Structure formats: C-alpha cells, structure tokens
mmCIF file of C-alpha atoms and ligand atoms in Angstrom:
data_model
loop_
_atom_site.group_PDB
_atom_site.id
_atom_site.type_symbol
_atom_site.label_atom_id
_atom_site.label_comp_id
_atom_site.label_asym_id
_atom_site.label_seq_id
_atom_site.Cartn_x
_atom_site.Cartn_y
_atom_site.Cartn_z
ATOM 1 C CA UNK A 1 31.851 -28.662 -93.963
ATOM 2 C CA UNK A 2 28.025 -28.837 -94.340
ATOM 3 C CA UNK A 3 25.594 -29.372 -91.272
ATOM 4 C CA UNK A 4 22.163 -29.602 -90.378
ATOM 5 C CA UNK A 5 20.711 -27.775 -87.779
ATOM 6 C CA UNK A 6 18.560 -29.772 -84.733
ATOM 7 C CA UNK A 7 15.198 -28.221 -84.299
ATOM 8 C CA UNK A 8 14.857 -27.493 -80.333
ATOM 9 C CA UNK A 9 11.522 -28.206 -80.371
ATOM 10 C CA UNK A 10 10.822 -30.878 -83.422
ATOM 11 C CA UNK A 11 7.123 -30.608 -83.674
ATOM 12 C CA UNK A 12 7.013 -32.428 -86.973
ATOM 13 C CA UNK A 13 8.208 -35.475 -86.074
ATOM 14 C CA UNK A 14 6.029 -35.420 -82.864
ATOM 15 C CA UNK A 15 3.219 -34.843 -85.101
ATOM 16 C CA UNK A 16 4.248 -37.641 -87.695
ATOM 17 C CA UNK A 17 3.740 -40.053 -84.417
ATOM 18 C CA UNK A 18 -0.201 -39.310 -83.958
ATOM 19 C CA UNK A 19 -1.148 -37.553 -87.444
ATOM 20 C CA UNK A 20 -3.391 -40.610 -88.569
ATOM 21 C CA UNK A 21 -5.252 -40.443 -85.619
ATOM 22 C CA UNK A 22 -4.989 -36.459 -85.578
ATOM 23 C CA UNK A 23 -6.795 -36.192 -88.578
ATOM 24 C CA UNK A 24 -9.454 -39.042 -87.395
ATOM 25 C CA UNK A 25 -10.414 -36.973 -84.444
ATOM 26 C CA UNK A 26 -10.484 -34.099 -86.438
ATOM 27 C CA UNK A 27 -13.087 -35.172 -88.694
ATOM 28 C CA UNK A 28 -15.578 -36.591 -86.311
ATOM 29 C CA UNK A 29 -15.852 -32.921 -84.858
ATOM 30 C CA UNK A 30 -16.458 -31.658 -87.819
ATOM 31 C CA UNK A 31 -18.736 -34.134 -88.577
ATOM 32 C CA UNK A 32 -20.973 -34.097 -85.444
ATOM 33 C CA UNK A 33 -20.748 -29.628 -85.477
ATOM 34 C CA UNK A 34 -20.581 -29.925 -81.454
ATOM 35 C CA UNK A 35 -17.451 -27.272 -81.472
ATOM 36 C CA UNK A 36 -17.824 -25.946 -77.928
ATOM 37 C CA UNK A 37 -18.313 -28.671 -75.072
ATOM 38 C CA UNK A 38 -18.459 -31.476 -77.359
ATOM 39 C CA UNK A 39 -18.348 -35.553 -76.185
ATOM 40 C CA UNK A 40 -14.394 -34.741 -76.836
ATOM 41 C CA UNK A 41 -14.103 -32.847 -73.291
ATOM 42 C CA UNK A 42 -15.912 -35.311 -71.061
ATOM 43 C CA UNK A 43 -13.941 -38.337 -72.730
ATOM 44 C CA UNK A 44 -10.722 -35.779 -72.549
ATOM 45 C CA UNK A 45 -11.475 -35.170 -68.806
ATOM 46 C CA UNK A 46 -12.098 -38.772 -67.673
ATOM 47 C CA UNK A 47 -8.888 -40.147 -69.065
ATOM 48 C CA UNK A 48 -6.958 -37.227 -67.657
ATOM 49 C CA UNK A 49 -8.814 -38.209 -64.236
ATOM 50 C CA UNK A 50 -8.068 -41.694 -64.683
ATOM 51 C CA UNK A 51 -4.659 -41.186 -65.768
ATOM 52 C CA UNK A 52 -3.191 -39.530 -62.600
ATOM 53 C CA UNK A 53 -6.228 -40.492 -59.789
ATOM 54 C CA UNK A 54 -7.535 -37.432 -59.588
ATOM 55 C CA UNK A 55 -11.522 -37.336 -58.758
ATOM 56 C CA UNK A 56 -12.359 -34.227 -60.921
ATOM 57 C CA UNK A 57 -10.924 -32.635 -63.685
ATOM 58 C CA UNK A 58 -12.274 -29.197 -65.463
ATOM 59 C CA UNK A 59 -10.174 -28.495 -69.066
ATOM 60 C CA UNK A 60 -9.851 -25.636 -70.362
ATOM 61 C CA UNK A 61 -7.535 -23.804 -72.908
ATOM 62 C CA UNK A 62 -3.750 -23.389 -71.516
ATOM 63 C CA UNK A 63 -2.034 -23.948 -68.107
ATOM 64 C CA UNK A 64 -2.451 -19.795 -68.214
ATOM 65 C CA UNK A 65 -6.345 -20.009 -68.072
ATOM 66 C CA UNK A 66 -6.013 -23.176 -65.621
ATOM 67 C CA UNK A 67 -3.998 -21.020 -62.967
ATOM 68 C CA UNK A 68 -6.596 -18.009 -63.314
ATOM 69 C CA UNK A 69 -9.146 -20.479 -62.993
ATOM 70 C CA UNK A 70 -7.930 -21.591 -59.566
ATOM 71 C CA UNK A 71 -6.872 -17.793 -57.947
ATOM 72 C CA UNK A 72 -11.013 -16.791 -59.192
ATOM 73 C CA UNK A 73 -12.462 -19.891 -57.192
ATOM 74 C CA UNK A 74 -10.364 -18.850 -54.025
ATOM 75 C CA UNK A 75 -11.892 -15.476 -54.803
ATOM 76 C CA UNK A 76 -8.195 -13.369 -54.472
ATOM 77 C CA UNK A 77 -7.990 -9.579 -55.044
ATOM 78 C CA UNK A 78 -6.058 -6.410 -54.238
ATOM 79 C CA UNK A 79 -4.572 -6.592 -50.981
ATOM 80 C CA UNK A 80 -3.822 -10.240 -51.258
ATOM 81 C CA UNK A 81 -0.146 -11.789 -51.502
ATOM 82 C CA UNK A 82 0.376 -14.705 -52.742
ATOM 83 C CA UNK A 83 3.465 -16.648 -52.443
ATOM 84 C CA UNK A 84 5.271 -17.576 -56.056
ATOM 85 C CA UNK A 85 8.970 -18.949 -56.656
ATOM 86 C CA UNK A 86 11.164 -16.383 -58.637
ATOM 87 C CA UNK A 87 12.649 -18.824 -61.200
ATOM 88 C CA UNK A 88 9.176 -20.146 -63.246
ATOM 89 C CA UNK A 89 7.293 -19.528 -66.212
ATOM 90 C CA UNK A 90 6.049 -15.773 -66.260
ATOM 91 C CA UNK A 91 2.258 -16.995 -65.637
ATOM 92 C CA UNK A 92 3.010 -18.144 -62.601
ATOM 93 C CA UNK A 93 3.046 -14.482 -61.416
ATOM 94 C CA UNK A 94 1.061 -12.652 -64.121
ATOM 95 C CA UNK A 95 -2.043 -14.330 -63.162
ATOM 96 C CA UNK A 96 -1.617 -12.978 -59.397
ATOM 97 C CA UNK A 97 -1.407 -9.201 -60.957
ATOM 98 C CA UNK A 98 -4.202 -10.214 -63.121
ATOM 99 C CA UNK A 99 -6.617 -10.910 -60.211
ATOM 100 C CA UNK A 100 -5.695 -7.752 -59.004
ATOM 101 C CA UNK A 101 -3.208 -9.402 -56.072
ATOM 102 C CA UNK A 102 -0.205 -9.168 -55.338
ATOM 103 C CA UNK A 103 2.808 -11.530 -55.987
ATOM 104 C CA UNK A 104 5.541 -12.331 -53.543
ATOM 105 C CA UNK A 105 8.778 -13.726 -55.397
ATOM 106 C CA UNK A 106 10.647 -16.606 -53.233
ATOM 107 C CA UNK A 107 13.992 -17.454 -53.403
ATOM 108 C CA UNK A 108 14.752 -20.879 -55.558
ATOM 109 C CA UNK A 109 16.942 -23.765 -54.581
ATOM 110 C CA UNK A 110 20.304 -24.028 -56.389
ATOM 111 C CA UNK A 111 19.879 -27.913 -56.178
ATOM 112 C CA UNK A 112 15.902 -28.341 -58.094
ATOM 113 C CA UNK A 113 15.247 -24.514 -59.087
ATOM 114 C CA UNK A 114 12.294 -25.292 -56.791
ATOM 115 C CA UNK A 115 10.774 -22.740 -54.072
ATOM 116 C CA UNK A 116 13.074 -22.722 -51.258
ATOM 117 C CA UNK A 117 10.773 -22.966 -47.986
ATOM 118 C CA UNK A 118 13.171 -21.891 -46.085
ATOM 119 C CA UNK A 119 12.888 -18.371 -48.327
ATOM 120 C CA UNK A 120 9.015 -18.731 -47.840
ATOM 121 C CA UNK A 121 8.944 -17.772 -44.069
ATOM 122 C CA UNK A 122 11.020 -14.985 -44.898
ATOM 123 C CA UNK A 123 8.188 -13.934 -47.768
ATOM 124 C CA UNK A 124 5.538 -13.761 -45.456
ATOM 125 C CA UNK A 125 6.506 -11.890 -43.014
ATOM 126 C CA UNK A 126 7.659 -9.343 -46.000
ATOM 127 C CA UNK A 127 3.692 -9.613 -46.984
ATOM 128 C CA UNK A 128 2.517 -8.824 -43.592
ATOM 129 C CA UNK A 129 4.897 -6.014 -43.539
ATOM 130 C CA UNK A 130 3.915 -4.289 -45.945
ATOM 131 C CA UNK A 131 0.828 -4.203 -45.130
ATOM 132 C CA UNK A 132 -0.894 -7.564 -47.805
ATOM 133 C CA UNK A 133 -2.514 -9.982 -46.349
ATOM 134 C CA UNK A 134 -1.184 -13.777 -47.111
ATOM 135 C CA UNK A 135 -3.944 -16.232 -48.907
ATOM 136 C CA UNK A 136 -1.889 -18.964 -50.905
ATOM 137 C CA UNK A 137 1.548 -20.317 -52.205
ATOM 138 C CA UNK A 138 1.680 -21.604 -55.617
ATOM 139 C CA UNK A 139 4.420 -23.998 -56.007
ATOM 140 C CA UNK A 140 5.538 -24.668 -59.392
ATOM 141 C CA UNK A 141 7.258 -28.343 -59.970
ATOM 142 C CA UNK A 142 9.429 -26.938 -62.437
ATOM 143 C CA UNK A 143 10.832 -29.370 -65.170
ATOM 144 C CA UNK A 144 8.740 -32.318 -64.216
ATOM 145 C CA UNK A 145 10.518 -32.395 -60.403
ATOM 146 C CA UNK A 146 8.027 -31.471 -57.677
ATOM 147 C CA UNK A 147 8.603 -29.016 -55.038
ATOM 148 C CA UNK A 148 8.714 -29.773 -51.527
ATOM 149 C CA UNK A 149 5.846 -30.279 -50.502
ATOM 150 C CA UNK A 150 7.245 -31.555 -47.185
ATOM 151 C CA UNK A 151 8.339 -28.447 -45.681
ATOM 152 C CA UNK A 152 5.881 -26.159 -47.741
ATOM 153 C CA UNK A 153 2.665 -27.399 -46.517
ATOM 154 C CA UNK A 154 3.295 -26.927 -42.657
ATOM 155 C CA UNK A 155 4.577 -23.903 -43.459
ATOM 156 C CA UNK A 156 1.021 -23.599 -45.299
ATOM 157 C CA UNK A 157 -0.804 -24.819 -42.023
ATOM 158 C CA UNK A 158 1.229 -22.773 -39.458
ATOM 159 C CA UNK A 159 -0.015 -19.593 -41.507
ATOM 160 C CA UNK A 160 -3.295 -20.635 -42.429
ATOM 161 C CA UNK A 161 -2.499 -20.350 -46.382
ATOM 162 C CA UNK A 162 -4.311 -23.010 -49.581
ATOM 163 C CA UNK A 163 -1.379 -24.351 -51.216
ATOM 164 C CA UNK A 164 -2.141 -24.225 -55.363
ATOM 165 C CA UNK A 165 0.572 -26.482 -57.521
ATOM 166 C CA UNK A 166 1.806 -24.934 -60.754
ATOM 167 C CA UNK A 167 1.823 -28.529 -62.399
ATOM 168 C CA UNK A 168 2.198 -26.943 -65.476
ATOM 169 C CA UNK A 169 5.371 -28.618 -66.414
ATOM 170 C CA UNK A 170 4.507 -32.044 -64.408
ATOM 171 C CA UNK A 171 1.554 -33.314 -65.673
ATOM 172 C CA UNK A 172 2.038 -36.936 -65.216
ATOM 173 C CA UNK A 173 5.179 -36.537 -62.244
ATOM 174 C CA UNK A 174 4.801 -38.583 -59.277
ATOM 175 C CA UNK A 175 5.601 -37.080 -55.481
ATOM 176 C CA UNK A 176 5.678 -40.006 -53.000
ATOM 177 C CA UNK A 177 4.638 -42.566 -55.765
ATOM 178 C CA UNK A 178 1.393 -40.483 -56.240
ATOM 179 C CA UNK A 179 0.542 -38.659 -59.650
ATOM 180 C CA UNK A 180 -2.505 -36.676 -57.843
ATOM 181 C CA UNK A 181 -1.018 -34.168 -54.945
ATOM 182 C CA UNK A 182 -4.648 -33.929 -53.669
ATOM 183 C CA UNK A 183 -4.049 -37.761 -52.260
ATOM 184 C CA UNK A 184 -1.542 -36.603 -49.866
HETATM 185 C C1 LIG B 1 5.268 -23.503 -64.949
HETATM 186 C C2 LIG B 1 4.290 -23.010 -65.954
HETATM 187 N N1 LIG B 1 3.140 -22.459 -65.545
HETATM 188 C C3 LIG B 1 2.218 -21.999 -66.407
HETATM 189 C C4 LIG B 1 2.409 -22.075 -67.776
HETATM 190 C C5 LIG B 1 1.382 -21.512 -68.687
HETATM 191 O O1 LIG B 1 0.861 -22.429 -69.597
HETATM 192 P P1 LIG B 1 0.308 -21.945 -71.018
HETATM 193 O O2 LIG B 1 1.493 -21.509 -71.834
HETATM 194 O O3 LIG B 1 -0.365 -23.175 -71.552
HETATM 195 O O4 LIG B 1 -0.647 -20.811 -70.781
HETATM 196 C C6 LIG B 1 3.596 -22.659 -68.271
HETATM 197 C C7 LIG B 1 3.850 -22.785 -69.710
HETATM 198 O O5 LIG B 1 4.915 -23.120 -70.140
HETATM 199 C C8 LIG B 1 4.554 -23.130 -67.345
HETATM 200 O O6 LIG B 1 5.706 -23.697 -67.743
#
C-alpha cells in the first residue's frame, strides 16, 4: 500500500499563492537599496492599521520582539509580577524573565485554553505574597479565540494592573465585533 505523507505546515503551496508578487516586492528593495526602514514599513504599517482600526502600529521582527517591546515601554523589572496563562507559546513568559520580572502562571480554562480569571485573583494575591509587586496581565487569545476580556479587565481595574494582549495567534480575530481591543 503506498501513501503520501501531508505536510503539517505546507509552506510551498502557501508560497505558490503569492510567489509572483513575492518576487515583485523583492526586487523593488533591492532596487531602491533602502534595506532598513524602507517605504515597505510605513505602507506595511498603514494597512495593518487600516486593516483592524487600530490608530498606530510600530512593526518590528517577530511577535517575540513585539511582546518585549511592550513590557520595555511599561518600564517592568525585578520585583515585578506579571500575570501570564500557563497553557501559551513559551514567549509569553520568557519575555517577563527577560526584563528581569517575574512571571505568574494562571490556570487555563478547559473550555478555550484561555486564562481563567477566576485563577487570576488567586495569582495575585500569590504575587503579593511573596513579596512581587503586580504591574500587568498579558492575556494571550490563543488559537485565534480571545480571552475574556470581560471578567479580566475589572479584575485589571480593581488591582490597578495595564492589561497587554498576546495577539500573537489572533491577528485579525474580532472580540465584540471589534478587530482592535484598544476600542473597547
Ligand atoms: C501566543 C504567542 N505569543 C508569542 C509568539 C512569539 O512570536 P514569534 O515566534 O514571532 O517570536 C508566538 C509564536 O508562535 C505565539 O504563538
């Protein structure tokens, strides 16, 4: 009996879909030289921008990077706990221990494999307990399917804490008919 295997991933054929214009876009760079900050990123960010409402939009070079970005601005360090579920990609909590913070692992739902908020009050008294001092939750809207946001931001408000979404995997997901979770 012969088979053929199914590529998990099938890059190829996703690649076959935009290769013409791939290879366009390709050469103009390397015709106009501009590698770094070239008219690519501000045409890149705009249609991002338009695409799901938001009002700004900085790129950079992997979700990794884009969560870093976000802790730095909020200026986290040692001492600080931030809030992360347990089930999520790995940079979720590597970029906490990166800034030199501390991550707090919350229980996930059986029903999305989304933070449970329920497990999030629990977490922060933890924190306080031992001794951190609570700055932000980072909700991840794992497989496309947003957290909820319903019960996790007065649980943000009660405690005084910035909510960050891990939108890594839901670029393009809508919560409440709204791509942008800044429009809340
Ligand atoms: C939920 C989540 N956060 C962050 C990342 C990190 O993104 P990148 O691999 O582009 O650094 C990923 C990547 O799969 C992810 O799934």
């Amino acid at each position: 009996m012969t088979h053929s295997s199914i590529p998990f991933i099938d890059l190829v054929a996703q690649q076959g879909k935009i290769r013409t214009n791939l290879e366009k876009a390709i050469l103009k760079v390397l015709d106009h030289g501009q590698y770094i900050m070239g008219p690519e990123i501000e045409e890149l960010e705009k249609a991002l921008g338009d695409f799901c409402g938001a009002k700004h939009v900085i790129s950079c070079s992997n979700g990794t990077d884009a969560l870093a970005m976000g802790l730095m601005a909020y200026g986290i360090g040692p001492g600080d706990a931030i809030f992360v579920p347990s089930f999520t990609f790995a940079a979720t909590a590597e970029v906490v221990a990166w800034c030199g913070a501390t991550p707090i692992f919350i229980d996930s739902l059986d029903t999305t494999f989304n933070m449970d908020p329920k497990s999030l009050e629990a977490g922060i008294q933890k924190a306080k307990k031992e001794g951190l001092s609570p700055k932000g939750i980072v909700p991840v809207d794992l497989f496309g399917l947003p957290a909820d946001y319903d019960a996790i931001l007065p649980i943000a408000e009660q405690n005084n804490l910035w909510v960050m979404c891990d939108a890594a995997q839901s670029f393009g997901a809508s919560y409440k008919g709204k791509k942008n979770w800044n429009n809340w």
